[in-house]
mmCIF file of C-alpha atoms and ligand atoms in Angstrom:
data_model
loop_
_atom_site.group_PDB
_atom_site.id
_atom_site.type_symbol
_atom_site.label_atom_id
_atom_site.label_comp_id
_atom_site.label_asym_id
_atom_site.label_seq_id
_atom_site.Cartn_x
_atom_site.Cartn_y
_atom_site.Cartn_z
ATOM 1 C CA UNK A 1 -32.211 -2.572 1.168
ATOM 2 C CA UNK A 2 -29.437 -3.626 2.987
ATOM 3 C CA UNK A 3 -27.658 -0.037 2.099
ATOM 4 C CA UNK A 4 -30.018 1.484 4.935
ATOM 5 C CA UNK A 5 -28.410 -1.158 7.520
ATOM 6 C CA UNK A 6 -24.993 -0.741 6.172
ATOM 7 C CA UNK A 7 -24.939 3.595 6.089
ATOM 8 C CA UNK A 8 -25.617 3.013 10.170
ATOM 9 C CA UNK A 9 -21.888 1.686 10.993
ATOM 10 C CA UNK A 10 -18.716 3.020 10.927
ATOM 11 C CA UNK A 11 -15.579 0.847 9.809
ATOM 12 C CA UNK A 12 -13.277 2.451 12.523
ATOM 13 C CA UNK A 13 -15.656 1.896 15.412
ATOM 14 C CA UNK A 14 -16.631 -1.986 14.072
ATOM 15 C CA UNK A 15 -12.876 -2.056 14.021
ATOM 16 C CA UNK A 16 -11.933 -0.950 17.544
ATOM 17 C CA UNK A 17 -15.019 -3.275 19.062
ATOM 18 C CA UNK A 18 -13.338 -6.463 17.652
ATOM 19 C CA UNK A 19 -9.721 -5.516 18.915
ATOM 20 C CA UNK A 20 -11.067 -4.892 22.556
ATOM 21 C CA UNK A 21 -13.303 -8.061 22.769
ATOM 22 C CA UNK A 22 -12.115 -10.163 25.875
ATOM 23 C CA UNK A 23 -11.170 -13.792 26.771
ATOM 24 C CA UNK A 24 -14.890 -13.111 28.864
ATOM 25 C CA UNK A 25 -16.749 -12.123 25.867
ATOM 26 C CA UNK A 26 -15.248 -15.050 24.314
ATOM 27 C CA UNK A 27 -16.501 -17.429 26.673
ATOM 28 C CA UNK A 28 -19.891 -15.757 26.946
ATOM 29 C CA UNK A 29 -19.939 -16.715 23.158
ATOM 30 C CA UNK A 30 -19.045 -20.040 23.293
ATOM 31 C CA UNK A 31 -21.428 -20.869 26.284
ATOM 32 C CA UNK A 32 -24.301 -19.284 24.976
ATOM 33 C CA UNK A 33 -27.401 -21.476 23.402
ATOM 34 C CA UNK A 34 -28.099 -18.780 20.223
ATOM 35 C CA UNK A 35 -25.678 -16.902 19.366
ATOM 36 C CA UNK A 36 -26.182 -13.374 17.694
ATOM 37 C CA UNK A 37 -23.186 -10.742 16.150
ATOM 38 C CA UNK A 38 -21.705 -9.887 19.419
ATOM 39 C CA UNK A 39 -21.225 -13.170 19.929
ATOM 40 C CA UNK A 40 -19.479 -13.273 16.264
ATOM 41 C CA UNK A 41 -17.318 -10.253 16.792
ATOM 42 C CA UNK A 42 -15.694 -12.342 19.847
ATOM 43 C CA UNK A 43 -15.447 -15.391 17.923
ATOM 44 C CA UNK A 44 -13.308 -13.585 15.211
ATOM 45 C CA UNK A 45 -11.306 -11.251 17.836
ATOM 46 C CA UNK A 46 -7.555 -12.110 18.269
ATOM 47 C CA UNK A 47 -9.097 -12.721 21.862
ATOM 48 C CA UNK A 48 -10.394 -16.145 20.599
ATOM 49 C CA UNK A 49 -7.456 -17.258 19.245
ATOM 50 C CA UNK A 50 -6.510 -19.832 22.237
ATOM 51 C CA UNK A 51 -9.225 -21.007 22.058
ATOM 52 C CA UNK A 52 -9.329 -22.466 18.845
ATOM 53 C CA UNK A 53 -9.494 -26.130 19.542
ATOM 54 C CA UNK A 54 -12.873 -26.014 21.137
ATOM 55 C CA UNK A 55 -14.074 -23.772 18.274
ATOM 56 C CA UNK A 56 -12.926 -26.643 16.201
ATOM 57 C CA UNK A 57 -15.044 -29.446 17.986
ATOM 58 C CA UNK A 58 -17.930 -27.332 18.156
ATOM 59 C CA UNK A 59 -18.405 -26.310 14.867
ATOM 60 C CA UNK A 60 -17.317 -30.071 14.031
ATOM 61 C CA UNK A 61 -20.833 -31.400 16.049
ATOM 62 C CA UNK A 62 -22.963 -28.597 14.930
ATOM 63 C CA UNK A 63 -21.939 -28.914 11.201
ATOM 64 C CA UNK A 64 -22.432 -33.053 11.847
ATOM 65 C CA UNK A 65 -26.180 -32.703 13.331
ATOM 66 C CA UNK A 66 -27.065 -30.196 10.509
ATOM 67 C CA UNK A 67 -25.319 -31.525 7.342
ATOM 68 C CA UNK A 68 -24.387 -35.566 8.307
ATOM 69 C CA UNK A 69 -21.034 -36.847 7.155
ATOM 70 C CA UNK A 70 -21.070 -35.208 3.853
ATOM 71 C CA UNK A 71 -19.518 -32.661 1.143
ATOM 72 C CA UNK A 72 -20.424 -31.219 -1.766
ATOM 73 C CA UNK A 73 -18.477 -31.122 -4.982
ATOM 74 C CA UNK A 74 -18.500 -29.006 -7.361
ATOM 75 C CA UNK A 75 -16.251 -27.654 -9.849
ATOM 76 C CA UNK A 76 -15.788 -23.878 -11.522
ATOM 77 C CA UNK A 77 -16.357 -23.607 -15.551
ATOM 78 C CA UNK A 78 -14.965 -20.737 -16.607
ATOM 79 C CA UNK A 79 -16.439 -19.601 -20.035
ATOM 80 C CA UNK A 80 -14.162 -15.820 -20.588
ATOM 81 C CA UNK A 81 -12.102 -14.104 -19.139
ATOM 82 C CA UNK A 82 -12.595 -11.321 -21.295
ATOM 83 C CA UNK A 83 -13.108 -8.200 -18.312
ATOM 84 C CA UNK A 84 -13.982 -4.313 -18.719
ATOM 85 C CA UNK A 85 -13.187 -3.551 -14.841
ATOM 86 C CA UNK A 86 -9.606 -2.968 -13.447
ATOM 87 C CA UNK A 87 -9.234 -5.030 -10.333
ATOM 88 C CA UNK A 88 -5.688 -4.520 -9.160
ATOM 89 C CA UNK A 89 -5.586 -8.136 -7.707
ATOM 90 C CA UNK A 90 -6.820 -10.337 -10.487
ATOM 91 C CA UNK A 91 -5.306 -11.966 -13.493
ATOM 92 C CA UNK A 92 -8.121 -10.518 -15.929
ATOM 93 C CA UNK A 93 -7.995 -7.166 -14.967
ATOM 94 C CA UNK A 94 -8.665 -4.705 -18.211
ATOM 95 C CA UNK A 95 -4.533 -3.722 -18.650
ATOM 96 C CA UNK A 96 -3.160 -6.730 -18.271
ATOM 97 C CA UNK A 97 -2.039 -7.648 -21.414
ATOM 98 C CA UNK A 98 -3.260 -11.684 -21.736
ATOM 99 C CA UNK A 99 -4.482 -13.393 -24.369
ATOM 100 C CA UNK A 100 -8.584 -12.463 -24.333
ATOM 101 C CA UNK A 101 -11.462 -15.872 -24.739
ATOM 102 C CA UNK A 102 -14.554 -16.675 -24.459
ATOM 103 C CA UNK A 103 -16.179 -19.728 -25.159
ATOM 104 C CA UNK A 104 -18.335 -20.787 -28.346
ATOM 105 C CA UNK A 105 -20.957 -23.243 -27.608
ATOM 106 C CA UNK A 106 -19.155 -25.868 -28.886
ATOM 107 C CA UNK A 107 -16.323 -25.023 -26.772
ATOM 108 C CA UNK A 108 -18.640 -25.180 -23.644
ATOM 109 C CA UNK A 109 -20.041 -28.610 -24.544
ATOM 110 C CA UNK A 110 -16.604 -30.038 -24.596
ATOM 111 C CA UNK A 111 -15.972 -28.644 -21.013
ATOM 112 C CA UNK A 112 -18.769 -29.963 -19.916
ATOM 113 C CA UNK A 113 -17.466 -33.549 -21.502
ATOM 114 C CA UNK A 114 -14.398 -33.058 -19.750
ATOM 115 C CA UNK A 115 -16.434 -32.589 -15.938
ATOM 116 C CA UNK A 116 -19.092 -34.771 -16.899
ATOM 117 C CA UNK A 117 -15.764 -37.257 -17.318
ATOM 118 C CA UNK A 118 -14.599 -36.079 -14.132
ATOM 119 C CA UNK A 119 -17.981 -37.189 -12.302
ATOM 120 C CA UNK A 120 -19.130 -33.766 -11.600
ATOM 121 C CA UNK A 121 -23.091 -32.375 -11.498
ATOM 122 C CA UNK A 122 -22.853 -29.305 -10.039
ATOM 123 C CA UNK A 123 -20.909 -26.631 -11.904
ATOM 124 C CA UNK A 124 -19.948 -22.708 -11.150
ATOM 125 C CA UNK A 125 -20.202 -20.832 -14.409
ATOM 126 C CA UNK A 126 -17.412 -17.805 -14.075
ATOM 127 C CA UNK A 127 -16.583 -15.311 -16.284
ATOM 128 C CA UNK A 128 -14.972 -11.653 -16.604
ATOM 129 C CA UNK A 129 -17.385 -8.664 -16.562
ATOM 130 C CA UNK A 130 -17.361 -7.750 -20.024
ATOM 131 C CA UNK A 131 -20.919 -6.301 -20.421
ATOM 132 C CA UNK A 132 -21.012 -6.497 -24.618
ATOM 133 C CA UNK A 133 -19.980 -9.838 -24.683
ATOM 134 C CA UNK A 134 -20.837 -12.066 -21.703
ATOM 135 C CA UNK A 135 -23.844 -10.587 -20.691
ATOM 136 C CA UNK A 136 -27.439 -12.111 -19.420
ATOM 137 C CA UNK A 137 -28.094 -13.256 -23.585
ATOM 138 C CA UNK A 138 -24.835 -15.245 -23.401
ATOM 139 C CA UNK A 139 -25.695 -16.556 -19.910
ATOM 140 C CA UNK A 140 -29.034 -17.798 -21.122
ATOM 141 C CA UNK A 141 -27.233 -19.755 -24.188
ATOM 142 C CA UNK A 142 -24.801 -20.892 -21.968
ATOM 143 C CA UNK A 143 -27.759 -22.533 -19.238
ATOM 144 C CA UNK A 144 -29.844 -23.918 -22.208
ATOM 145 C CA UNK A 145 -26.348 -25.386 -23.371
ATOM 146 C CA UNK A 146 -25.444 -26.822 -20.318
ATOM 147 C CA UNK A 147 -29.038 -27.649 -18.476
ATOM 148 C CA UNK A 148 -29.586 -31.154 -19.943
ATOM 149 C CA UNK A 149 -26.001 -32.259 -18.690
ATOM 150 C CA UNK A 150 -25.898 -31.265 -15.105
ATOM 151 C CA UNK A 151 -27.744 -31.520 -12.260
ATOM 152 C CA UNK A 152 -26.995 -27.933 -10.461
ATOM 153 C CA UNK A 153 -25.843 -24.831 -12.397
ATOM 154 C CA UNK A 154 -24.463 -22.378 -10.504
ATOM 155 C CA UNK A 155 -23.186 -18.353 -11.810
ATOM 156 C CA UNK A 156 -20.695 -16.126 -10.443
ATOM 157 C CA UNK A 157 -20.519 -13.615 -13.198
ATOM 158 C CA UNK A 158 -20.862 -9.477 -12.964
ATOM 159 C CA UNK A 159 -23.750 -8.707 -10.944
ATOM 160 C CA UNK A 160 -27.305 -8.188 -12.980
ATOM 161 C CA UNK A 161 -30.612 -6.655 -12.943
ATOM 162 C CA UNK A 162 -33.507 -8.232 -10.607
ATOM 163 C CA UNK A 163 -35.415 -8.972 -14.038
ATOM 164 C CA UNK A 164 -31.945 -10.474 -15.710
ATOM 165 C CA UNK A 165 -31.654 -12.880 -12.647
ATOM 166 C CA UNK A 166 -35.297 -13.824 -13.220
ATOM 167 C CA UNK A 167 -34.721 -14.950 -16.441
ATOM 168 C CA UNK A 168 -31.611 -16.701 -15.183
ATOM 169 C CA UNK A 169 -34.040 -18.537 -12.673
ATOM 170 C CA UNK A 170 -36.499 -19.490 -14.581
ATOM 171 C CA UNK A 171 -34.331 -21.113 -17.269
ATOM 172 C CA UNK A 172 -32.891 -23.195 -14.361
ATOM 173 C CA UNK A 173 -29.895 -21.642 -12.599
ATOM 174 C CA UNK A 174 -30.041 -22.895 -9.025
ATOM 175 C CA UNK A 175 -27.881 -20.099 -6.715
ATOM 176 C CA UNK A 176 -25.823 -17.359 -7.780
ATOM 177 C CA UNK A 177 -22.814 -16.096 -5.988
ATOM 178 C CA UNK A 178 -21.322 -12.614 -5.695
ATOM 179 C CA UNK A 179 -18.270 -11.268 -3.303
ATOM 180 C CA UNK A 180 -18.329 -7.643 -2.380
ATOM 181 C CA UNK A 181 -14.513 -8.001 -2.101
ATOM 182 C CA UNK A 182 -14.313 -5.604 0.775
ATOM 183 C CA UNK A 183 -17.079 -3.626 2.883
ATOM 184 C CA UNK A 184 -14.264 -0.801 3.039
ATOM 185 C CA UNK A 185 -16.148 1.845 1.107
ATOM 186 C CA UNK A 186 -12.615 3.897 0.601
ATOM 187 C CA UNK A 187 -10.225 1.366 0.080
ATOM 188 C CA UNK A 188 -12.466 -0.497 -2.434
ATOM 189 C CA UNK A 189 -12.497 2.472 -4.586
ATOM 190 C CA UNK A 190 -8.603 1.929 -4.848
ATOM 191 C CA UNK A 191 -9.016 -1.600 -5.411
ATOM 192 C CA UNK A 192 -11.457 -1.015 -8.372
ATOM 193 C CA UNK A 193 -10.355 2.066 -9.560
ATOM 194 C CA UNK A 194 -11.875 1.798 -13.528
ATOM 195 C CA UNK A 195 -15.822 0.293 -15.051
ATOM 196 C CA UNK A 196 -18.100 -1.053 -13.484
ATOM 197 C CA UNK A 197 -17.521 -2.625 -10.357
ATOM 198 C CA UNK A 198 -15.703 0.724 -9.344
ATOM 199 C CA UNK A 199 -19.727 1.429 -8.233
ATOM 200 C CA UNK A 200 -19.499 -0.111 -4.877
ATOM 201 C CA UNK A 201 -23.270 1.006 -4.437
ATOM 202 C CA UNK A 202 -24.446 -1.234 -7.345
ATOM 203 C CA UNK A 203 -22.461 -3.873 -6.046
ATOM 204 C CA UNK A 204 -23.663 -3.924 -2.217
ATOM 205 C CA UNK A 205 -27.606 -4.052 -3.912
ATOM 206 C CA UNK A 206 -26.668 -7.098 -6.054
ATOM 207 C CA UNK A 207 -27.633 -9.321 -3.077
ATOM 208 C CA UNK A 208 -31.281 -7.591 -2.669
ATOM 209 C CA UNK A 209 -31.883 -8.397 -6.637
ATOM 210 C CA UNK A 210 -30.747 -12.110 -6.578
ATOM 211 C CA UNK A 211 -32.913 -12.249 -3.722
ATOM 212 C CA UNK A 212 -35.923 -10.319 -4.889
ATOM 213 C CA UNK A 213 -35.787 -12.455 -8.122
ATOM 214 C CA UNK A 214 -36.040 -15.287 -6.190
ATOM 215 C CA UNK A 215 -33.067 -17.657 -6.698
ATOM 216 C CA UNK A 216 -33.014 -20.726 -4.500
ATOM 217 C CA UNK A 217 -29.413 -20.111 -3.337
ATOM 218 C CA UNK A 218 -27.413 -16.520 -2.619
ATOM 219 C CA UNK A 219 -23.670 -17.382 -2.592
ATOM 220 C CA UNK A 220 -21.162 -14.026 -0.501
ATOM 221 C CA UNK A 221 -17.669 -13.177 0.506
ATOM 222 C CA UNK A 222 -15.755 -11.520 0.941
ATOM 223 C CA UNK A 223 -11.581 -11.373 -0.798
ATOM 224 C CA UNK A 224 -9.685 -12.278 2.311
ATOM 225 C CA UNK A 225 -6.250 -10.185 2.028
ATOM 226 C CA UNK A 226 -7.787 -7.066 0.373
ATOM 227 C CA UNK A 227 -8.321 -5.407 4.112
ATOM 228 C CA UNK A 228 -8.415 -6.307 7.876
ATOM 229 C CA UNK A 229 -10.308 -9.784 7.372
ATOM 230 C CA UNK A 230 -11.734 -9.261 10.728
ATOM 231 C CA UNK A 231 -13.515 -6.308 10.071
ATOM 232 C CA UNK A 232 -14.596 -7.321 6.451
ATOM 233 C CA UNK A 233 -16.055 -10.625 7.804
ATOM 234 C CA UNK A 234 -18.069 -8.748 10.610
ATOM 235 C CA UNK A 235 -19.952 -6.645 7.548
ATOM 236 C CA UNK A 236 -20.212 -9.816 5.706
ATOM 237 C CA UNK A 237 -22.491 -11.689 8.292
ATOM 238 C CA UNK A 238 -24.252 -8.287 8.967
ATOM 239 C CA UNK A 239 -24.624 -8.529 5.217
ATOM 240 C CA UNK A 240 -26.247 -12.454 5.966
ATOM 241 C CA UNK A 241 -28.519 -11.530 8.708
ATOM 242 C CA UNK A 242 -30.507 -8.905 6.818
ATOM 243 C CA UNK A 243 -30.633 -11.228 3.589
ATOM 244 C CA UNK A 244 -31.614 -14.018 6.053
ATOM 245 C CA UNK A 245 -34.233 -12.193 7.224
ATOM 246 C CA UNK A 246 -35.158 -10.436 4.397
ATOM 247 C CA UNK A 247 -35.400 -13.571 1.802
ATOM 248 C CA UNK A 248 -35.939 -16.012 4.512
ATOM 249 C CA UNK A 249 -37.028 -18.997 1.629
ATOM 250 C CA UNK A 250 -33.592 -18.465 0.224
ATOM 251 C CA UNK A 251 -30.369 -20.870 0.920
ATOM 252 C CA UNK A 252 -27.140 -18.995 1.693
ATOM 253 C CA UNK A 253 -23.776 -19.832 1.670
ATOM 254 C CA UNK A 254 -20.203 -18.272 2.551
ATOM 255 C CA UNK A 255 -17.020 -19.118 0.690
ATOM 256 C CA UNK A 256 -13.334 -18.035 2.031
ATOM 257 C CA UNK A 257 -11.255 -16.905 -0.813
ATOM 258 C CA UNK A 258 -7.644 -15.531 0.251
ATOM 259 C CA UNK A 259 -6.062 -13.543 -2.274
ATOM 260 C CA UNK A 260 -3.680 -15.822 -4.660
ATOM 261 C CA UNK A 261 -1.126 -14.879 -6.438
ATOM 262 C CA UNK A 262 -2.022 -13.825 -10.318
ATOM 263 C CA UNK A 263 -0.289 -12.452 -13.542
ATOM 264 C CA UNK A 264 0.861 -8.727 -13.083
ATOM 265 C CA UNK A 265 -1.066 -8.383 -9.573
ATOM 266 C CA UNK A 266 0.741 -7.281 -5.834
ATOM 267 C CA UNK A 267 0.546 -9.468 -2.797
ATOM 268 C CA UNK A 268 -1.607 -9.184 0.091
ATOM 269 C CA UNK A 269 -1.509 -6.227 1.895
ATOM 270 C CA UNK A 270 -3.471 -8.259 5.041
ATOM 271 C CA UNK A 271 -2.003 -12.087 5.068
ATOM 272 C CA UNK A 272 -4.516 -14.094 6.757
ATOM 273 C CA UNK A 273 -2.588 -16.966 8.340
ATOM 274 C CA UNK A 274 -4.508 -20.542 8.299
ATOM 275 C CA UNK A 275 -5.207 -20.826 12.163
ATOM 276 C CA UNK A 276 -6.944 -17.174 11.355
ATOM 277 C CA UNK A 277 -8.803 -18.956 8.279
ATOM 278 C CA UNK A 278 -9.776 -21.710 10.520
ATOM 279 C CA UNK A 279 -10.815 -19.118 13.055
ATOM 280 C CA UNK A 280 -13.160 -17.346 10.934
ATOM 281 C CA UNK A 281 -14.727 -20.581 9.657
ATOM 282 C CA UNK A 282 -15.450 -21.918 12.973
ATOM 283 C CA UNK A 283 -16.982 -18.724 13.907
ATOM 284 C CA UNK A 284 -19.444 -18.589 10.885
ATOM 285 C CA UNK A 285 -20.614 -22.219 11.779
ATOM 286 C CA UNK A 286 -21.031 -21.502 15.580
ATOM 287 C CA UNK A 287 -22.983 -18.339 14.670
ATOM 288 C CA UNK A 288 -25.354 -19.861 12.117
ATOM 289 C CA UNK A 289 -25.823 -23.703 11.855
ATOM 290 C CA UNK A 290 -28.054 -23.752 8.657
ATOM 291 C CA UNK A 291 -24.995 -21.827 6.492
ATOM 292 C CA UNK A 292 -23.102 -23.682 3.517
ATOM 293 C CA UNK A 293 -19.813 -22.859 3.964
ATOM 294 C CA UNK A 294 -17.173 -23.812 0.908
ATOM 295 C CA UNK A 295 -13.536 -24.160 0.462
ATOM 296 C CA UNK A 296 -11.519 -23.827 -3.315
ATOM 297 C CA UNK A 297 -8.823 -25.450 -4.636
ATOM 298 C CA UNK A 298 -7.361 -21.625 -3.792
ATOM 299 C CA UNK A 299 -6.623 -23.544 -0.323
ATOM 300 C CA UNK A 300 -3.490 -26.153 -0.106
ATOM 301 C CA UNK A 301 -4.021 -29.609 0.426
ATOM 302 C CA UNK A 302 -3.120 -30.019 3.987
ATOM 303 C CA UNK A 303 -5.681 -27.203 4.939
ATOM 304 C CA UNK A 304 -8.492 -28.516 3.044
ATOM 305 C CA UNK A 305 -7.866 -31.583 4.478
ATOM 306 C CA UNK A 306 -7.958 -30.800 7.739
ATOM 307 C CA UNK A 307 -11.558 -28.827 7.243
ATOM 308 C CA UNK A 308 -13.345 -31.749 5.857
ATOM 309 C CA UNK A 309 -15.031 -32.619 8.899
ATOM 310 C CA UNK A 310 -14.723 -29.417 10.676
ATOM 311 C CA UNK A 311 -17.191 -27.515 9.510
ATOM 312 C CA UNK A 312 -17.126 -26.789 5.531
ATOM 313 C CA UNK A 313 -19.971 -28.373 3.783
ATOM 314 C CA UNK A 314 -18.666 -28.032 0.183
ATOM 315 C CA UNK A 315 -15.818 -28.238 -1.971
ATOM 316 C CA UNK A 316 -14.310 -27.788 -5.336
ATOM 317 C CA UNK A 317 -12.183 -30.207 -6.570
ATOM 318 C CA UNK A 318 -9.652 -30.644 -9.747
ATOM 319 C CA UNK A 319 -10.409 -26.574 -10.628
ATOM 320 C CA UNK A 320 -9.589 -24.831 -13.879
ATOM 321 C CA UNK A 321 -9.206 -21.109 -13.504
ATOM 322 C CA UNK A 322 -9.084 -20.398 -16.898
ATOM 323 C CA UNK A 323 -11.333 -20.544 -20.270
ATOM 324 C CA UNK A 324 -11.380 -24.135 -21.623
ATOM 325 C CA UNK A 325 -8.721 -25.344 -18.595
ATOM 326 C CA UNK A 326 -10.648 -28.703 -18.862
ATOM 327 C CA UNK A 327 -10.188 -29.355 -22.423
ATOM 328 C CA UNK A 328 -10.269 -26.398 -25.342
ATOM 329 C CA UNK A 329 -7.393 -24.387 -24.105
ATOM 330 C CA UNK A 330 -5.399 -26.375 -21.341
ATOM 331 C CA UNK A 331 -2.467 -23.415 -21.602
ATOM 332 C CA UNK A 332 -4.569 -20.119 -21.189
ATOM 333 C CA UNK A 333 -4.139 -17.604 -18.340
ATOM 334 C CA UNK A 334 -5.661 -18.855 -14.840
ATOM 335 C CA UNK A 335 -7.369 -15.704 -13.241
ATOM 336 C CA UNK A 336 -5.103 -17.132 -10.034
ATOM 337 C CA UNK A 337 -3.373 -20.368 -9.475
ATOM 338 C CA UNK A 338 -4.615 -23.311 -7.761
ATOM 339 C CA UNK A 339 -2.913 -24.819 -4.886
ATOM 340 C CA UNK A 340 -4.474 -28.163 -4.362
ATOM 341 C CA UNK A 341 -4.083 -29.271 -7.527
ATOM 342 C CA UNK A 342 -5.033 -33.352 -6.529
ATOM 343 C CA UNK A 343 -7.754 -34.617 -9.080
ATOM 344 C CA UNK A 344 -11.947 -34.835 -8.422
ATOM 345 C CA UNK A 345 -11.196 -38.304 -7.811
ATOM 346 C CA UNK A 346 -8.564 -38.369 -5.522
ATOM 347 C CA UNK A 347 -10.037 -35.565 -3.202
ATOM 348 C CA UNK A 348 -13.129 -37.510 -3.067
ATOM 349 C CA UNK A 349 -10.877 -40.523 -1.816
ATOM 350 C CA UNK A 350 -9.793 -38.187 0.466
ATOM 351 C CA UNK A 351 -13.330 -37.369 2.191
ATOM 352 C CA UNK A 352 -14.286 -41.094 1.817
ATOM 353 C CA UNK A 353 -11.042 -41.826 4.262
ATOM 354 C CA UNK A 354 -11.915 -39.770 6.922
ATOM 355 C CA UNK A 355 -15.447 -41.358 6.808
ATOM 356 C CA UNK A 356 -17.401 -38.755 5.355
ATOM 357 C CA UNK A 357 -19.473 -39.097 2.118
ATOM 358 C CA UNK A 358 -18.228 -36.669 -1.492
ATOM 359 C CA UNK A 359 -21.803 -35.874 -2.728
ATOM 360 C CA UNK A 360 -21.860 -35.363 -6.312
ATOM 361 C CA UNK A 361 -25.575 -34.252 -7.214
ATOM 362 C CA UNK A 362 -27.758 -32.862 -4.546
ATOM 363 C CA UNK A 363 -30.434 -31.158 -6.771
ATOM 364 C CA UNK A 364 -32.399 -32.852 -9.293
ATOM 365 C CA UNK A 365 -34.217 -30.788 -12.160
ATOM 366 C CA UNK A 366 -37.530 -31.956 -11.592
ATOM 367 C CA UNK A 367 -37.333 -29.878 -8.883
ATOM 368 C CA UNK A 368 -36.571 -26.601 -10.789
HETATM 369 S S1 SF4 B 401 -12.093 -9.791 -10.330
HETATM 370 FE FE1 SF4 B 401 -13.682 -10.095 -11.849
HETATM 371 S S2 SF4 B 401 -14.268 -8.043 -12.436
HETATM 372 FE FE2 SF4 B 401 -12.274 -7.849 -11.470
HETATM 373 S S3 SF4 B 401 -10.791 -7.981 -13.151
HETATM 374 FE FE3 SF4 B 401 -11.090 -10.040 -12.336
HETATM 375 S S4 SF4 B 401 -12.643 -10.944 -13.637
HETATM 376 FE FE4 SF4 B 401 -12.728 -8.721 -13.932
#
């Protein structure tokens, strides 16, 4: 487990190496022909920071010779945001006093209308971790609900038992995706103070049992803004190599979401500017061609933009952050707001102009 891996480091000493990296150990990064986690820690050091236009072109070619001209869209269906966990940063935390919904199976086929309208095949099923009422059963429904409309189901829901994501495989869900928010043992604690997810143990496993079970793709992150990004990104692609190696038949990918503003919640503590964002993308791409790496609507406009050919291989477009956003309850609470808020349609104009090619289905049942 990757517990065994993890218990062997110490946040303060990770902490100090990345501060003291050089402009040397930078270049000994960027020159080298494989490059392992030392070379990552320099990458992501404040060291690296001037040079952050050659990061740019390299993880621009690499990305290029690995992935072609392309990006994937998909787009987030969330089904409740009914929670049992306090998570001081989110919109659905337990106290806050919103307006509680999860959707019927009615309600989901007319979401899925709505995205099917919208040209999408690949969805991300979200909800709240509310174990009585969204829990592997409702999953299930929701899959055989869903399965004969689209292409690529994806989940990012509490995490599960190895034989709950089995089940979830077998009836056709194609990766699952869970963020361990922070690596900081102590400071998650205050972050997740109350239910379930306040067991940072169970949380840190969830990777091992989506991988023992088998799942063709293992979505992590961490929630940039929570604690020293640096740091927290460092754990994260320790957190990669072991799965890599561990589940080596299994896809991965990394996604970048910075804290957003959200109903009753506080700000940052860490604010992550977007050179730093571009940083730390550019440094997951030179350290490991073969990851997915995906950008949300959480992102503004210009920013996305600007990472379409530089590296991310995926994108949401025209997102919803709340239950039945797409067509059964346009007004209910988003778990955060958006800030590209362009259409499925237009951002795919947008990747066609800078000559690269939206994909909207990559995965075809018949191979499930
Ligand atoms: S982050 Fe997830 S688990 Fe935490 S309150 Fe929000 S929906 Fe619930």
């Amino acid at each position: 487990m990757f517990k065994d891996i993890f218990e062997k480091y110490d946040w303060d000493e990770v902490q100090k190496k990345i501060y003291q990296s050089t402009s040397a150990d930078v270049e000994n990064a960027l020159s080298a022909n494989k490059r392992d986690l030392n070379d990552f820690i320099a990458m992501i050091s404040p060291a690296a920071a001037p040079y952050l236009e050659q990061m740019a072109m390299m993880s621009k070619e690499l990305t290029q010779k690995r992935f072609g001209k392309t990006i994937q869209m998909y787009a987030p269906m969330y089904l409740s945001n009914e929670c049992q966990n306090i998570c001081t940063y989110c919109g659905f935390s337990l106290e806050n006093k919103i307006k509680r919904k999860t959707l019927s199976d009615s309600e989901i086929l007319l979401e899925a209308k709505a995205l099917k309208t919208a040209g999408f095949d690949h969805i991300l099923l979200v909800t709240g971790e509310a174990n009585s009422t969204v829990d592997s059963y409702y999953f299930l429904n929701a899959v055989k609900i869903l399965k004969p409309h689209f292409a690529n189901i994806s989940l990012e829901v509490q995490p599960l038992n190895t034989d709950e994501y089995l089940k979830l495989h077998l009836a056709g869900i194609h990766s699952v995706l869970v963020y361990q928010e922070t690596y900081h043992r102590k400071i998650y604690k205050e972050y997740h103070p109350k239910g379930k997810k306040s067991n940072f143990d169970f949380r840190l496993d969830t990777p091992d049992r989506i991988g023992e079970a088998g799942i063709h793709k293992l979505g992590v992150g961490v929630l940039l803004g929570l604690e020293d990004w640096r740091t927290d990104s460092f754990f994260n692609a320790l957190h990669l190599e072991y799965l890599q190696k561990t589940y080596w038949q299994t896809q991965f990918s990394v996604s970048f979401p910075r804290l957003r503003p959200a109903e009753g919640i506080m700000e940052p503590k860490f604010v992550m500017s977007d050179r730093e964002l571009a940083q730390l993308i550019f440094a997951y791409r030179l350290w490991n061609q073969d990851l997915e790496l995906s950008l949300s609507t959480r992102e503004n406009e210009k920013f996305r933009d600007n990472m379409i050919s530089l590296g991310i291989t995926t994108m949401s477009a025209g997102s919803k952050t709340n239950p039945g956003g797409y067509a059964v309850d346009i007004e209910s609470l988003e778990q955060f707001e958006t800030s590209d808020e362009r259409s499925a349609i237009e951002i795919a104009a947008v990747i066609a102009n800078v000559g690269y090619q939206p994909i909207w289905k990559n995965w075809d049942k018949i191979y499930s």
